[in-house]
Tab-separated table of C-alpha atoms in Angstrom:
chain	number	residue	atom	x	y	z
A	1	MET	CA	0.086	0.142	-0.447
A	2	ILE	CA	1.491	3.091	-0.508
A	3	PHE	CA	0.613	6.959	0.690
A	4	ILE	CA	0.070	9.845	-0.854
A	5	LYS	CA	-0.488	13.764	0.361
A	6	ILE	CA	-1.509	16.423	-1.697
A	7	GLY	CA	-1.936	18.810	0.612
A	8	TYR	CA	-4.229	17.926	3.210
A	9	ASP	CA	-5.337	14.963	1.326
A	10	ILE	CA	-3.721	11.684	1.887
A	11	ALA	CA	-4.757	9.134	-1.192
A	12	ILE	CA	-4.585	5.620	-0.701
A	13	ILE	CA	-2.936	3.931	-3.589
A	14	TYR	CA	-3.144	0.123	-3.280
A	15	SER	CA	-0.047	-1.815	-5.666
A	16	SER	CA	-1.636	-4.809	-8.375
A	17	ALA	CA	0.338	-6.794	-5.942
A	18	THR	CA	-2.064	-6.526	-3.128
A	19	MET	CA	-4.692	-6.258	-4.322
A	20	LYS	CA	-7.414	-9.410	-5.260
A	21	GLU	CA	-8.165	-9.528	-8.663
A	22	THR	CA	-12.310	-10.407	-8.718
A	23	PRO	CA	-13.407	-14.385	-9.073
A	24	PRO	CA	-15.348	-15.063	-12.018
A	25	MET	CA	-18.847	-14.872	-11.881
A	26	PRO	CA	-20.577	-18.109	-12.741
A	27	ALA	CA	-22.617	-18.005	-16.377
A	28	ASN	CA	-26.185	-17.442	-16.021
A	29	ILE	CA	-28.837	-20.635	-16.320
A	30	LEU	CA	-30.970	-20.267	-20.089
A	31	ASP	CA	-33.265	-22.001	-17.853
A	32	GLY	CA	-34.969	-24.156	-21.250
A	33	LYS	CA	-38.238	-25.815	-18.705
A	34	LEU	CA	-39.487	-21.696	-17.921
A	35	ILE	CA	-39.618	-20.239	-21.569
A	36	ALA	CA	-40.758	-23.650	-23.032
A	37	ALA	CA	-43.095	-22.926	-20.607
A	38	GLU	CA	-43.606	-19.299	-21.067
A	39	LEU	CA	-43.847	-20.336	-24.771
A	40	ARG	CA	-47.046	-23.588	-24.223
A	41	GLU	CA	-49.194	-21.240	-22.118
A	42	SER	CA	-48.434	-18.417	-25.507
A	43	ILE	CA	-50.088	-20.975	-27.750
A	44	LYS	CA	-52.923	-21.976	-24.875
A	45	GLN	CA	-53.912	-18.953	-24.402
A	46	GLU	CA	-54.047	-17.813	-28.704
A	47	VAL	CA	-55.875	-21.933	-29.167
A	48	ASP	CA	-58.073	-20.593	-26.680
A	49	THR	CA	-58.888	-17.744	-28.294
A	50	GLN	CA	-59.062	-19.080	-31.692
A	51	VAL	CA	-61.713	-21.446	-30.883
A	52	ALA	CA	-63.923	-19.333	-29.199
A	53	SER	CA	-64.584	-17.820	-32.904
A	54	GLY	CA	-65.343	-20.523	-33.804
A	55	ASN	CA	-62.236	-21.365	-35.597
A	56	VAL	CA	-60.739	-25.297	-35.463
A	57	ARG	CA	-58.510	-26.870	-32.751
A	58	PRO	CA	-54.914	-27.966	-34.073
A	59	GLY	CA	-54.635	-30.696	-35.281
A	60	LEU	CA	-51.090	-32.896	-34.443
A	61	ALA	CA	-50.591	-36.592	-35.533
A	62	VAL	CA	-47.531	-37.991	-33.658
A	63	ILE	CA	-46.406	-41.372	-35.818
A	64	MET	CA	-44.588	-44.469	-35.087
A	65	VAL	CA	-43.771	-47.717	-36.037
A	66	GLY	CA	-42.618	-50.109	-32.687
A	67	GLU	CA	-41.845	-49.876	-29.657
A	68	ASP	CA	-38.746	-48.028	-28.994
A	69	PRO	CA	-38.431	-47.605	-25.723
A	70	ALA	CA	-37.018	-43.205	-25.794
A	71	SER	CA	-39.498	-43.111	-28.278
A	72	GLN	CA	-42.283	-43.915	-26.219
A	73	VAL	CA	-42.036	-41.554	-23.699
A	74	TYR	CA	-40.829	-38.638	-26.641
A	75	VAL	CA	-44.340	-39.541	-27.982
A	76	ARG	CA	-45.840	-39.345	-24.827
A	77	ASN	CA	-44.607	-36.604	-23.432
A	78	LYS	CA	-45.781	-34.570	-27.278
A	79	LYS	CA	-49.754	-36.156	-26.260
A	80	ILE	CA	-49.273	-34.563	-22.836
A	81	ALA	CA	-48.658	-31.333	-23.974
A	82	CYS	CA	-51.306	-31.584	-27.407
A	83	GLU	CA	-53.793	-31.877	-24.045
A	84	LYS	CA	-51.816	-28.986	-21.716
A	85	ALA	CA	-51.851	-25.989	-25.207
A	86	GLY	CA	-55.736	-26.837	-26.158
A	87	PHE	CA	-54.460	-28.964	-29.415
A	88	ASN	CA	-55.931	-32.746	-30.643
A	89	ASP	CA	-53.523	-35.023	-29.978
A	90	VAL	CA	-53.355	-37.164	-33.457
A	91	SER	CA	-51.119	-40.126	-32.392
A	92	LYS	CA	-51.100	-43.792	-34.475
A	93	VAL	CA	-48.880	-46.405	-33.461
A	94	LEU	CA	-47.899	-48.790	-35.703
A	95	PRO	CA	-46.711	-52.711	-34.645
A	96	SER	CA	-42.617	-52.782	-35.456
A	97	ASP	CA	-43.492	-55.085	-39.091
A	98	THR	CA	-45.020	-52.275	-40.586
A	99	SER	CA	-44.117	-51.830	-44.202
A	100	GLN	CA	-42.937	-48.950	-45.702
A	101	GLU	CA	-45.732	-48.855	-48.122
A	102	ALA	CA	-48.413	-48.556	-45.606
A	103	VAL	CA	-46.621	-45.890	-43.339
A	104	LEU	CA	-46.846	-43.599	-47.046
A	105	ALA	CA	-49.824	-44.590	-47.141
A	106	LEU	CA	-51.413	-43.385	-43.469
A	107	ILE	CA	-48.614	-40.241	-44.086
A	108	ASP	CA	-50.909	-39.682	-47.936
A	109	GLN	CA	-54.486	-39.709	-45.929
A	110	LEU	CA	-53.014	-37.644	-42.872
A	111	ASN	CA	-52.020	-34.753	-45.557
A	112	ALA	CA	-55.861	-34.928	-47.675
A	113	ASP	CA	-56.972	-34.406	-43.530
A	114	GLU	CA	-58.150	-30.995	-42.895
A	115	THR	CA	-58.447	-31.386	-39.342
A	116	VAL	CA	-54.589	-32.464	-38.864
A	117	HIS	CA	-52.525	-29.377	-39.930
A	118	GLY	CA	-49.156	-30.922	-38.330
A	119	ILE	CA	-47.742	-34.427	-39.147
A	120	ILE	CA	-44.062	-36.061	-37.922
A	121	VAL	CA	-42.707	-39.476	-37.317
A	122	GLN	CA	-41.105	-40.423	-34.518
A	123	LEU	CA	-37.307	-41.427	-35.204
A	124	PRO	CA	-35.986	-44.035	-35.125
A	125	VAL	CA	-37.902	-46.292	-37.512
A	126	PRO	CA	-37.521	-50.387	-38.467
A	127	GLU	CA	-35.119	-51.595	-40.401
A	128	GLN	CA	-37.464	-51.795	-43.774
A	129	ILE	CA	-38.246	-48.173	-43.276
A	130	ASN	CA	-36.846	-45.715	-45.400
A	131	PRO	CA	-36.079	-42.488	-43.390
A	132	GLU	CA	-35.545	-40.444	-45.961
A	133	ALA	CA	-38.506	-41.117	-48.203
A	134	ILE	CA	-41.358	-41.152	-44.722
A	135	ILE	CA	-40.268	-37.753	-44.431
A	136	GLU	CA	-40.368	-36.626	-48.000
A	137	ARG	CA	-43.681	-37.873	-48.376
A	138	ILE	CA	-45.305	-35.719	-45.093
A	139	SER	CA	-46.263	-32.085	-47.370
A	140	PRO	CA	-44.042	-29.773	-46.618
A	141	GLU	CA	-46.637	-27.334	-45.355
A	142	LYS	CA	-47.934	-30.054	-42.332
A	143	ASP	CA	-43.792	-30.647	-42.018
A	144	VAL	CA	-44.017	-29.527	-38.399
A	145	ASP	CA	-40.612	-31.028	-37.999
A	146	GLY	CA	-38.477	-29.242	-40.201
A	147	PHE	CA	-37.248	-31.942	-41.821
A	148	HIS	CA	-38.790	-31.892	-45.286
A	149	PRO	CA	-35.859	-30.526	-47.788
A	150	TYR	CA	-38.166	-27.698	-49.161
A	151	ASN	CA	-38.403	-26.081	-45.410
A	152	VAL	CA	-34.947	-27.048	-45.592
A	153	GLY	CA	-33.985	-25.364	-49.009
A	154	ARG	CA	-36.047	-22.535	-47.441
A	155	LEU	CA	-34.505	-21.807	-44.109
A	156	ALA	CA	-31.097	-22.551	-46.514
A	157	THR	CA	-32.244	-19.261	-48.098
A	158	GLY	CA	-32.561	-17.488	-45.872
A	159	SER	CA	-37.123	-17.743	-45.930
A	160	PRO	CA	-38.364	-20.497	-43.117
A	161	GLN	CA	-41.137	-21.302	-43.041
A	162	LEU	CA	-41.497	-24.550	-40.888
A	163	ALA	CA	-38.328	-24.049	-39.144
A	164	PRO	CA	-36.375	-27.820	-37.519
A	165	CYS	CA	-37.696	-27.502	-34.156
A	166	THR	CA	-34.705	-28.500	-31.768
A	167	PRO	CA	-32.192	-25.940	-33.698
A	168	HIS	CA	-35.826	-22.713	-33.582
A	169	GLY	CA	-36.119	-23.632	-29.829
A	170	VAL	CA	-32.685	-23.139	-29.644
A	171	MET	CA	-32.380	-18.588	-31.683
A	172	THR	CA	-35.781	-18.745	-29.172
A	173	MET	CA	-32.980	-19.146	-25.983
A	174	LEU	CA	-30.840	-17.121	-27.356
A	175	GLU	CA	-32.805	-14.565	-27.916
A	176	LYS	CA	-33.959	-14.057	-24.086
A	177	THR	CA	-30.000	-13.501	-23.199
A	178	GLY	CA	-30.049	-10.083	-24.964
A	179	ILE	CA	-26.928	-10.376	-26.499
A	180	PRO	CA	-26.828	-9.463	-30.359
A	181	LEU	CA	-25.952	-12.642	-32.864
A	182	ARG	CA	-24.234	-10.110	-35.728
A	183	GLY	CA	-21.479	-10.722	-36.161
A	184	LEU	CA	-20.147	-13.234	-33.348
A	185	ASN	CA	-18.074	-16.129	-33.971
A	186	ALA	CA	-20.124	-18.991	-33.921
A	187	VAL	CA	-19.287	-22.622	-33.531
A	188	ILE	CA	-20.594	-25.951	-33.781
A	189	VAL	CA	-19.795	-28.474	-32.917
A	190	GLY	CA	-22.076	-31.751	-34.761
A	191	ALA	CA	-22.962	-32.048	-38.035
A	192	SER	CA	-26.445	-33.619	-38.805
A	193	ASN	CA	-29.344	-32.973	-40.735
A	194	ILE	CA	-31.092	-33.115	-37.395
A	195	VAL	CA	-29.202	-30.109	-35.510
A	196	GLY	CA	-25.853	-28.636	-36.585
A	197	VAL	CA	-26.685	-28.050	-40.204
A	198	PRO	CA	-30.041	-26.452	-39.584
A	199	MET	CA	-28.423	-25.010	-36.454
A	200	ALA	CA	-25.632	-23.946	-38.414
A	201	LEU	CA	-28.513	-22.286	-40.981
A	202	GLU	CA	-30.383	-21.013	-38.375
A	203	LEU	CA	-27.412	-18.474	-36.938
A	204	LEU	CA	-25.821	-17.973	-41.197
A	205	ASN	CA	-29.288	-15.808	-41.013
A	206	ALA	CA	-28.779	-13.887	-37.952
A	207	ARG	CA	-25.821	-12.575	-38.713
A	208	ALA	CA	-22.893	-14.534	-37.147
A	209	THR	CA	-20.056	-15.784	-38.663
A	210	ILE	CA	-20.586	-20.235	-38.459
A	211	THR	CA	-17.424	-23.130	-37.750
A	212	VAL	CA	-19.398	-26.267	-37.903
A	213	CYS	CA	-17.692	-28.931	-36.497
A	214	HIS	CA	-18.086	-32.856	-37.650
A	215	SER	CA	-15.285	-36.295	-36.580
A	216	ALA	CA	-12.932	-35.262	-39.028
A	217	THR	CA	-13.101	-32.287	-36.828
A	218	LYS	CA	-8.461	-30.679	-36.881
A	219	ASP	CA	-7.783	-29.749	-33.436
A	220	LEU	CA	-11.514	-28.986	-32.223
A	221	ALA	CA	-10.065	-27.542	-28.315
A	222	LYS	CA	-8.472	-24.968	-30.599
A	223	LYS	CA	-11.601	-23.720	-32.517
A	224	VAL	CA	-13.909	-23.875	-28.979
A	225	SER	CA	-11.846	-21.707	-27.563
A	226	GLU	CA	-12.373	-19.411	-30.076
A	227	ALA	CA	-15.974	-19.665	-30.631
A	228	ASP	CA	-18.070	-16.934	-28.274
A	229	LEU	CA	-21.332	-19.138	-29.110
A	230	VAL	CA	-20.670	-22.840	-29.040
A	231	VAL	CA	-23.724	-25.169	-29.398
A	232	VAL	CA	-23.127	-28.409	-28.966
A	233	GLY	CA	-25.390	-31.850	-30.901
A	234	VAL	CA	-22.688	-34.257	-30.365
A	235	GLY	CA	-24.802	-37.772	-28.716
A	236	ARG	CA	-21.375	-37.928	-26.383
A	237	PRO	CA	-20.592	-37.443	-22.676
A	238	GLU	CA	-19.221	-34.428	-21.776
A	239	MET	CA	-16.769	-34.351	-25.052
A	240	VAL	CA	-16.489	-30.676	-25.093
A	241	LYS	CA	-13.961	-29.754	-22.025
A	242	GLY	CA	-14.886	-26.843	-20.143
A	243	ALA	CA	-11.419	-25.709	-20.421
A	244	TRP	CA	-12.339	-25.337	-24.168
A	245	ILE	CA	-14.626	-22.576	-23.921
A	246	LYS	CA	-14.153	-18.759	-23.253
A	247	GLU	CA	-13.501	-16.306	-20.966
A	248	GLY	CA	-17.872	-14.837	-21.064
A	249	ALA	CA	-19.241	-17.465	-23.888
A	250	ILE	CA	-22.378	-18.501	-24.320
A	251	VAL	CA	-22.509	-21.966	-24.352
A	252	ILE	CA	-25.741	-23.813	-25.721
A	253	ASP	CA	-25.707	-28.253	-24.803
A	254	VAL	CA	-27.774	-30.161	-27.415
A	255	GLY	CA	-26.954	-33.339	-25.548
A	256	ILE	CA	-28.339	-35.877	-23.268
A	257	ASN	CA	-26.869	-39.089	-22.044
A	258	ARG	CA	-27.858	-41.224	-20.158
A	259	LEU	CA	-24.646	-42.501	-17.811
A	260	ASP	CA	-24.153	-46.295	-16.467
A	261	ASP	CA	-25.137	-44.807	-12.551
A	262	GLY	CA	-28.452	-43.799	-14.021
A	263	THR	CA	-27.555	-40.043	-14.898
A	264	LEU	CA	-27.951	-37.485	-16.972
A	265	CYS	CA	-25.551	-35.581	-18.758
A	266	GLY	CA	-25.103	-33.544	-21.588
A	267	ASP	CA	-22.321	-33.326	-24.422
A	268	VAL	CA	-20.464	-30.182	-22.242
A	269	GLU	CA	-18.679	-30.171	-19.221
A	270	PHE	CA	-21.055	-29.204	-17.695
A	271	ASN	CA	-19.566	-27.522	-13.179
A	272	THR	CA	-15.751	-27.025	-15.224
A	273	ALA	CA	-18.637	-24.607	-18.686
A	274	LYS	CA	-20.766	-22.958	-15.908
A	275	GLU	CA	-16.900	-22.025	-14.315
A	276	LYS	CA	-15.569	-19.770	-17.658
A	277	ALA	CA	-18.803	-18.810	-19.899
A	278	SER	CA	-21.454	-16.054	-19.098
A	279	TRP	CA	-25.177	-18.525	-20.564
A	280	ILE	CA	-25.753	-22.269	-20.306
A	281	THR	CA	-27.867	-24.297	-20.632
A	282	PRO	CA	-28.688	-26.697	-17.978
A	283	VAL	CA	-28.662	-30.770	-19.493
A	284	PRO	CA	-32.072	-31.491	-18.552
A	285	GLY	CA	-34.056	-28.605	-18.252
A	286	GLY	CA	-32.414	-26.248	-21.248
A	287	VAL	CA	-32.453	-27.198	-24.950
A	288	GLY	CA	-34.983	-30.589	-24.665
A	289	PRO	CA	-38.911	-28.525	-23.087
A	290	MET	CA	-38.117	-26.598	-26.351
A	291	THR	CA	-38.496	-28.935	-28.483
A	292	ILE	CA	-41.404	-29.635	-27.473
A	293	ALA	CA	-42.443	-26.447	-26.797
A	294	THR	CA	-41.425	-25.502	-31.282
A	295	LEU	CA	-43.239	-28.412	-32.704
A	296	LEU	CA	-46.245	-26.955	-31.266
A	297	HIS	CA	-45.640	-23.913	-31.974
A	298	ASN	CA	-45.070	-24.420	-35.686
A	299	THR	CA	-48.615	-26.617	-35.439
A	300	LEU	CA	-50.059	-23.656	-34.547
A	301	LYS	CA	-48.262	-21.889	-37.655
A	302	VAL	CA	-50.506	-23.683	-39.416
A	303	ALA	CA	-53.759	-23.656	-38.399
A	304	TYR	CA	-53.092	-20.670	-38.012
A	305	HIS	CA	-51.184	-18.699	-40.076
A	306	LEU	CA	-49.999	-20.160	-42.536
A	307	LYS	CA	-53.479	-19.975	-45.128
């Protein structure tokens, strides 16, 4: 400590050696459950208003082929979400030996049904069924998953109509940070057609600068460490280490993995990453709830806003 006399006053100056550094603040949590609940409530209110005005209820058809345990959970959650939002649930559960032709015929029937506004096929499907043929058979105007090449193409050209649910849900979450995306260096880890590729298109449309990393990417840690925004969706527990995260970065963890002890974790090493990030999504309770909420929002758009 140094004392300097200036007139009758004494100024106290602390040397850098005696000053304590302020520890970094842990990240703000992007609570997907809360954001999704707000979106679902706004959807329910609009449905109630539309129905009271004499309009139809949105109808969502979920087709599941087989008895995959994870798919059963997802379909059950979607059914509950439909009921709470005031939608008509038109779930169709088919035996695992159902032929591709039978699934295509059901999709044709639902495409023609004016009371059905959204159609999704729960993936994965049994091996005798080509998922691409199934997705492309759904009418683009009812493709509320946003997987049809028409809808992906519209997203790629900057004029989205029905955007893929998980990436668009992430964009809704990012709005809550209040941080402009324009000009940010965004790194996406994972290049799947469900998350990575449409996520890149969403962020490109928001004028971020995009790097997409995949299994052939060299020096992943370096690329992640340079990112202002990191979105990870690879399905590998804690693959992205907290030490890689840039101070103040936004971290979106799309992955969800069940460990041998039964606990769930994401694709990012959460406990260390949260000490460096400015915003981070938890697992569970982060991106997951936003996917179903966005699915409902897309169905609402078809029912009332894309006439």
